CSV table of C-alpha atoms and ligand atoms in Angstrom, one decimal:
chain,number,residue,atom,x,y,z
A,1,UNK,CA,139.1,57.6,-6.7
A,2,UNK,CA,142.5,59.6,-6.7
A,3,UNK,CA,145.7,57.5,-5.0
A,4,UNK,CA,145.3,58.8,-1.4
A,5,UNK,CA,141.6,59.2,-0.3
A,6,UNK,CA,140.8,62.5,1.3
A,7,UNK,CA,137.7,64.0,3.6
A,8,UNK,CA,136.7,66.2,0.9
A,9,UNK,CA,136.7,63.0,-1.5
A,10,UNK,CA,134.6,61.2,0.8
A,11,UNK,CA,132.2,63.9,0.9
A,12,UNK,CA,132.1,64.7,-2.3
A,13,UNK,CA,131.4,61.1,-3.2
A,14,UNK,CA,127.8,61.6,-2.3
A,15,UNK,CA,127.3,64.5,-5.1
A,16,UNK,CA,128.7,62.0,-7.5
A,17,UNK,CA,126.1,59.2,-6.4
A,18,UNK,CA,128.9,56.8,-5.3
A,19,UNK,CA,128.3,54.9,-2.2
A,20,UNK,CA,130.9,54.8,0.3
A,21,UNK,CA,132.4,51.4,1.7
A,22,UNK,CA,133.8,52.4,5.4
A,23,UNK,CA,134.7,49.4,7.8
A,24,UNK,CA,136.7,49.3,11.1
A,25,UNK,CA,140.3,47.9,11.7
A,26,UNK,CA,142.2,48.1,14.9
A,27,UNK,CA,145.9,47.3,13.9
A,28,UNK,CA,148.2,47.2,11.0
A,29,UNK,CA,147.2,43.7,9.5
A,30,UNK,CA,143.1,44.3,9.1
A,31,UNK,CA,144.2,48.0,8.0
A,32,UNK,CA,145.7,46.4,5.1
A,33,UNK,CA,143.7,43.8,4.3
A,34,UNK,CA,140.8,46.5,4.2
A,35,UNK,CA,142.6,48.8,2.4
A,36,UNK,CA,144.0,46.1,0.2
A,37,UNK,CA,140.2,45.5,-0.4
A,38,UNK,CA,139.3,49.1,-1.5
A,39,UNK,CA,137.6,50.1,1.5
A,40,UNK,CA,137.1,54.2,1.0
A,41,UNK,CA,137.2,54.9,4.8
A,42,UNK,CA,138.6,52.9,7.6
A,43,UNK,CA,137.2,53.5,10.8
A,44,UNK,CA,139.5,52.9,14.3
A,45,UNK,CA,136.5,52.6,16.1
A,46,UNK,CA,136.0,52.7,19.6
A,47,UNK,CA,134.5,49.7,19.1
A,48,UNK,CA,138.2,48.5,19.9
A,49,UNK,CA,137.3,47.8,23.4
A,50,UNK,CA,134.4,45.2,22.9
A,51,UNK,CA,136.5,43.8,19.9
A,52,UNK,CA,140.5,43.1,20.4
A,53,UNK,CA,140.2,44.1,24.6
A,54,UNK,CA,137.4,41.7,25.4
A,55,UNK,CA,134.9,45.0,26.9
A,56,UNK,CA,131.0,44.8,27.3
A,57,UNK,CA,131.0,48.7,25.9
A,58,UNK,CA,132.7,51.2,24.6
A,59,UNK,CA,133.2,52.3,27.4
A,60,UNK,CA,136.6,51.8,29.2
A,61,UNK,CA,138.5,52.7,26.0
A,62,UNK,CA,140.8,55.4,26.9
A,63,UNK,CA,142.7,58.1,24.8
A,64,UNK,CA,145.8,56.6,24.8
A,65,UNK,CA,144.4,53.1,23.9
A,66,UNK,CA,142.5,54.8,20.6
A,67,UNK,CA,146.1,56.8,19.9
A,68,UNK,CA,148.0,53.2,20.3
A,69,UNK,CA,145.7,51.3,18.0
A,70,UNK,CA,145.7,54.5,15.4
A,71,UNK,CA,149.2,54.4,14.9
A,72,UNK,CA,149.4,50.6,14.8
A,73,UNK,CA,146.4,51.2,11.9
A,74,UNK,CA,148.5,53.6,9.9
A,75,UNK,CA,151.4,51.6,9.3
A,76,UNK,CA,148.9,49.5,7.8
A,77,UNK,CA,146.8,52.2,5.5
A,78,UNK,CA,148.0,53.7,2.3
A,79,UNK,CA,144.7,54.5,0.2
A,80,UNK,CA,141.6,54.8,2.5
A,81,UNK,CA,140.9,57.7,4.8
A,82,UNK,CA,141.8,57.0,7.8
A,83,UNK,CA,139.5,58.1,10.6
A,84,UNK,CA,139.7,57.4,14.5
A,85,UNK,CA,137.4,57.4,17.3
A,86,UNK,CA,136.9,60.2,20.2
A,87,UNK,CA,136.7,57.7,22.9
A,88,UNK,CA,134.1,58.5,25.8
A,89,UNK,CA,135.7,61.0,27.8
A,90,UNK,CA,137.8,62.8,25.7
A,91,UNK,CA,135.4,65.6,24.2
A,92,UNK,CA,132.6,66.2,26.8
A,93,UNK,CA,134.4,68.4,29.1
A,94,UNK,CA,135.3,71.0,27.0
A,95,UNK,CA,135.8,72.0,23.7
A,96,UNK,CA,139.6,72.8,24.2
A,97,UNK,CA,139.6,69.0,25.4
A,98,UNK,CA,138.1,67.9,22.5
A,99,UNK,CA,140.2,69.7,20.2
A,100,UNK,CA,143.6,68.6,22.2
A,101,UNK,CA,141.8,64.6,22.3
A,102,UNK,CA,141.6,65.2,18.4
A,103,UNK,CA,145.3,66.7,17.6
A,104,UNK,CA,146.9,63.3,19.2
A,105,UNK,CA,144.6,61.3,17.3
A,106,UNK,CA,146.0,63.4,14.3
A,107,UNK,CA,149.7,63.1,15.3
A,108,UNK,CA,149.0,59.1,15.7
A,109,UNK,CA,148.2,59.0,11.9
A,110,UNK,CA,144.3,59.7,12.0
A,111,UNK,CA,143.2,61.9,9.2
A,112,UNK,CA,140.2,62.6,11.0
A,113,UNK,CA,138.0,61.9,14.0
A,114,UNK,CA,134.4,60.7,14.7
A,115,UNK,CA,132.9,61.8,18.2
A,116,UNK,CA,129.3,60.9,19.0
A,117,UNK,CA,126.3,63.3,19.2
A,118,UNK,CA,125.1,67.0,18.8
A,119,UNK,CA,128.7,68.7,20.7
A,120,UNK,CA,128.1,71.3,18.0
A,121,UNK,CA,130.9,73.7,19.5
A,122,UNK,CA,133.4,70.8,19.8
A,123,UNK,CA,132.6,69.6,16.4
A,124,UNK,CA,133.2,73.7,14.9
A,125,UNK,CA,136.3,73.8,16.7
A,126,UNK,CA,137.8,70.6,16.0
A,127,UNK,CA,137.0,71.5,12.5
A,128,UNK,CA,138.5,75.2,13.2
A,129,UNK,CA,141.8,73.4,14.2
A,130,UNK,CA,142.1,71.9,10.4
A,131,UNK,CA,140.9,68.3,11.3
A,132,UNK,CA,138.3,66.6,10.0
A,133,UNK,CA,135.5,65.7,11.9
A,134,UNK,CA,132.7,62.7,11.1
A,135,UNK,CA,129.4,63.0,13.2
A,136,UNK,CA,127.7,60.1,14.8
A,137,UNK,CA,123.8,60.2,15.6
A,138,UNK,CA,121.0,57.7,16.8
A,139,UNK,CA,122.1,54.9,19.2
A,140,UNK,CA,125.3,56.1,19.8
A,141,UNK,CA,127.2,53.6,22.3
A,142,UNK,CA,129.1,55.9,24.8
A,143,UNK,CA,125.2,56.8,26.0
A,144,UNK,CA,124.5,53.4,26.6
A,145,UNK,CA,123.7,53.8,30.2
A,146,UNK,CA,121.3,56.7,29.4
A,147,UNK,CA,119.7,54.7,26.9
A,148,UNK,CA,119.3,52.1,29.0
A,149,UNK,CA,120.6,49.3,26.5
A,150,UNK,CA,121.9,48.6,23.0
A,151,UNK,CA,118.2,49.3,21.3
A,152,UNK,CA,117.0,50.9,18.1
A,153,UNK,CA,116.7,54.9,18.7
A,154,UNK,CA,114.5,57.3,16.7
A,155,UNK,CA,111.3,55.2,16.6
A,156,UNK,CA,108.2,56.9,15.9
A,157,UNK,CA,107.8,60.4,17.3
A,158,UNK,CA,111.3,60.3,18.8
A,159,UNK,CA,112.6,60.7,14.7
A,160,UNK,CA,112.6,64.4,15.1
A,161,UNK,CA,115.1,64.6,17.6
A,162,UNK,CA,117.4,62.7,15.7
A,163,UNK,CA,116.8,64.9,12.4
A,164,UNK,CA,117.5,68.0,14.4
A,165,UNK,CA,120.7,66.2,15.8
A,166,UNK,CA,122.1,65.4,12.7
A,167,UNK,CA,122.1,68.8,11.1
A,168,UNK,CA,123.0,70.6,13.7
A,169,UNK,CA,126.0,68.2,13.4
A,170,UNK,CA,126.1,68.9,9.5
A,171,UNK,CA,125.7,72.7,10.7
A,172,UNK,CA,128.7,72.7,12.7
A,173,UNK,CA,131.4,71.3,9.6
A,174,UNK,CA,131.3,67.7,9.5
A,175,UNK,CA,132.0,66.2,6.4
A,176,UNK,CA,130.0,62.7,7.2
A,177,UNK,CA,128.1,61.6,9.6
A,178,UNK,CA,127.0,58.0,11.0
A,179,UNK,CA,123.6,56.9,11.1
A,180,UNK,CA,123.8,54.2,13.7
A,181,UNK,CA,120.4,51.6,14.9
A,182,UNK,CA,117.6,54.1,13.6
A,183,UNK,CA,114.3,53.0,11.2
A,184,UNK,CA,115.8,52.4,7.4
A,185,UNK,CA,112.6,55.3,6.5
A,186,UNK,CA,114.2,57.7,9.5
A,187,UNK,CA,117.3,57.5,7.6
A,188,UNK,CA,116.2,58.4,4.7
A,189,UNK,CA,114.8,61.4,5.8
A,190,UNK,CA,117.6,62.6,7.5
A,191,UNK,CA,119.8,61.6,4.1
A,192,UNK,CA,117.3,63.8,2.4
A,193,UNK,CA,117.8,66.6,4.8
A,194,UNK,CA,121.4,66.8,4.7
A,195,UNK,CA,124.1,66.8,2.0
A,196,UNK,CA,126.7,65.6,3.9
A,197,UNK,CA,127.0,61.7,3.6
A,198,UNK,CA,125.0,59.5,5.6
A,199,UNK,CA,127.0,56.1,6.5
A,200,UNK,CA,124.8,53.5,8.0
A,201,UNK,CA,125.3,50.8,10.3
A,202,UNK,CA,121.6,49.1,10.9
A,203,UNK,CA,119.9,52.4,9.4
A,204,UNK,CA,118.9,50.6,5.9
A,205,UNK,CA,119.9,50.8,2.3
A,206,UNK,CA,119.1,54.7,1.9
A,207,UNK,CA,122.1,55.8,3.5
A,208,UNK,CA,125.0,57.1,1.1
A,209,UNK,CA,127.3,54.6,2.7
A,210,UNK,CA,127.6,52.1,5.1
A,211,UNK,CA,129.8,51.4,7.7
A,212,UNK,CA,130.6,47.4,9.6
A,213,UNK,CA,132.7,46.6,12.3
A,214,UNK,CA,135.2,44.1,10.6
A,215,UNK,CA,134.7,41.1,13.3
A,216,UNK,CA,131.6,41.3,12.4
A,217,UNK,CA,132.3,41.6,8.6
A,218,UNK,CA,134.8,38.6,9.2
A,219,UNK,CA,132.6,36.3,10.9
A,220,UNK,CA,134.5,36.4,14.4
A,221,UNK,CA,131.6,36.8,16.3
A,222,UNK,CA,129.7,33.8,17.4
A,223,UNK,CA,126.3,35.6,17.7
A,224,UNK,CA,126.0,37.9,14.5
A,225,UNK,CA,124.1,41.2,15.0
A,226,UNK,CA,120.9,41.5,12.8
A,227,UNK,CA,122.5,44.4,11.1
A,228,UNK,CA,125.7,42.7,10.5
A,229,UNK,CA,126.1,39.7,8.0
A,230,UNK,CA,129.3,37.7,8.2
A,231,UNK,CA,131.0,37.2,4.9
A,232,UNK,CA,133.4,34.6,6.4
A,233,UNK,CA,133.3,31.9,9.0
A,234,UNK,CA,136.1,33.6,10.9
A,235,UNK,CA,135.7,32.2,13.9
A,236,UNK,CA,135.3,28.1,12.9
A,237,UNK,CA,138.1,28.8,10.0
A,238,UNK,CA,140.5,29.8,12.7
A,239,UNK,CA,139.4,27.4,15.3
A,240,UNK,CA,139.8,24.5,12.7
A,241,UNK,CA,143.2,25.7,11.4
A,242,UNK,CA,144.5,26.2,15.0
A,243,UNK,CA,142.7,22.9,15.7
A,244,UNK,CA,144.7,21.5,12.3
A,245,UNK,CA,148.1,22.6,13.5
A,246,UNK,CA,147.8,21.1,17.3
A,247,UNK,CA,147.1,17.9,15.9
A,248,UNK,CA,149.8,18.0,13.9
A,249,UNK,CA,151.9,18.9,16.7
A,250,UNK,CA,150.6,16.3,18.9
A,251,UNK,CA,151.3,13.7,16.2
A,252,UNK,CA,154.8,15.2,14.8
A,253,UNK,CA,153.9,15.7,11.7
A,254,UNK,CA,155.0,19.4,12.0
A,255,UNK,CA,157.3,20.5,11.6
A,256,UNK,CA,158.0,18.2,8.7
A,257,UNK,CA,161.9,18.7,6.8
A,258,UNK,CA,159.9,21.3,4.8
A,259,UNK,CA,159.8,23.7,7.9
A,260,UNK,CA,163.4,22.7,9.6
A,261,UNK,CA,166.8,23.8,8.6
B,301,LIG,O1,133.4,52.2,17.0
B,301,LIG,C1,132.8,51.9,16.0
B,301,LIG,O2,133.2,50.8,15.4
B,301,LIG,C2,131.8,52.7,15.4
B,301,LIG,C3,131.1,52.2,14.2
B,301,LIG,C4,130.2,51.1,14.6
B,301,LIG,C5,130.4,53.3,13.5
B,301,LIG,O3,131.6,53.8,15.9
């Protein structure tokens, strides 16, 4: 992969048959550590709000909280792409607020932006503008409400509406799109359909990436997701280290001479 990874790199990855690694970070430390780690894309997700602010959904997040987080994320990024979220909100009114939503993600450091669903003018305008823009189909959480829950999407019969959704997004200029909670099989199909890459995230091992949240990825969760599988055991590493060092306090062994001047 060249130095500094570019959208037209990460698409054509997928003619080359390389999969692509994407995974989110919120702030300058997990930016470097995954780009340290060779991560292709890195994703400031909206998933921001249920991660560092403590939110049940996506929800809240506002504009000015993803542009915050994106230029934290930059100072931390030197290889990957860096991509940031269209919070809920931002693009639905119009498509000259989508495409002004997008240019201060930009001028935060973004390289592009992800928005969710089939906003096929948005999308073509965004992309009209000279930015970037990553689709997002299936259970896409700023429509949480009108699916009535955090569930699987595109079962059965309902797999059409997805496959028309995601080249309609392809159709409009995206260079990638997310595949998010839809039947490993359904994904597939739409892979097949487009040539745009498809990054999963619980959509199987078809996809031409895939794409974790890096909590999740970290083991900070307590309750893993089924389509997440942590590859650390963030969350009883830090509460034993943090556990280690009040001990230590308590008993005044630190700070020891080694840590005083
Ligand atoms: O916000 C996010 O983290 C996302 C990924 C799960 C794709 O949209």
């Amino acid at each position: 992969m060249p130095d500094i990874i570019t959208a037209p790199a990460i698409r054509a990855m997928r003619a080359k048959g390389v999969k692509v690694v994407c995974i989110t970070a919120y702030d300058a430390v997990l930016g470097a550590l995954a780009d340290a780690a060779g991560a292709d894309l890195i994703l400031v997700g909206d998933s921001v709000g249920n991660t560092v602010l403590g939110y049940s959904s996506t929800l809240p997040v506002s504009l000015e909280q993803m542009v915050h987080h994106t230029r934290a994320t930059r100072q931390g990024v030197k290889h990957a792409l860096l991509v940031a979220d269209l919070p809920f909100g931002s693009y639905q009114s119009s498509v000259g607020q989508a495409v002004d939503a997008s240019v201060e993600l930009i001028k935060a450091g973004a390289q592009a932006v992800k928005l969710e669903g089939a906003y096929t003018e948005a999308i073509a305008a965004i992309v009209r503008a000279g930015i970037p823009v990553m689709g997002h189909v299936g259970m896409t959480p700023q429509s949480v409400n009108a699916f009535g829950g955090f569930r699987v999407q595109g079962k059965g019969d309902a797999g059409s509406a997805v496959i028309e959704e995601a080249k309609q997004v392809e159709a409009s200029g995206a260079f990638s799109i997310v595949l998010e909670l839809i039947p490993a099989q359904l994904a597939a199909q739409i892979t097949d359909h487009l040539s745009i890459p498809t990054i999963g995230i619980g959509a199987g091992s078809h996809c031409s990436g895939q794409v974790q949240v890096i909590y999740d990825v970290l083991g900070l969760n307590q309750k893993p997701l089924k389509h997440a599988k942590p590859y650390l055991s963030g969350h009883d590493s830090i509460v034993s280290a943090i556990k280690e060092y009040s001990a230590e306090v308590r008993d005044g062994t630190f700070p020891s001479d080694k840590h005083s001047f």
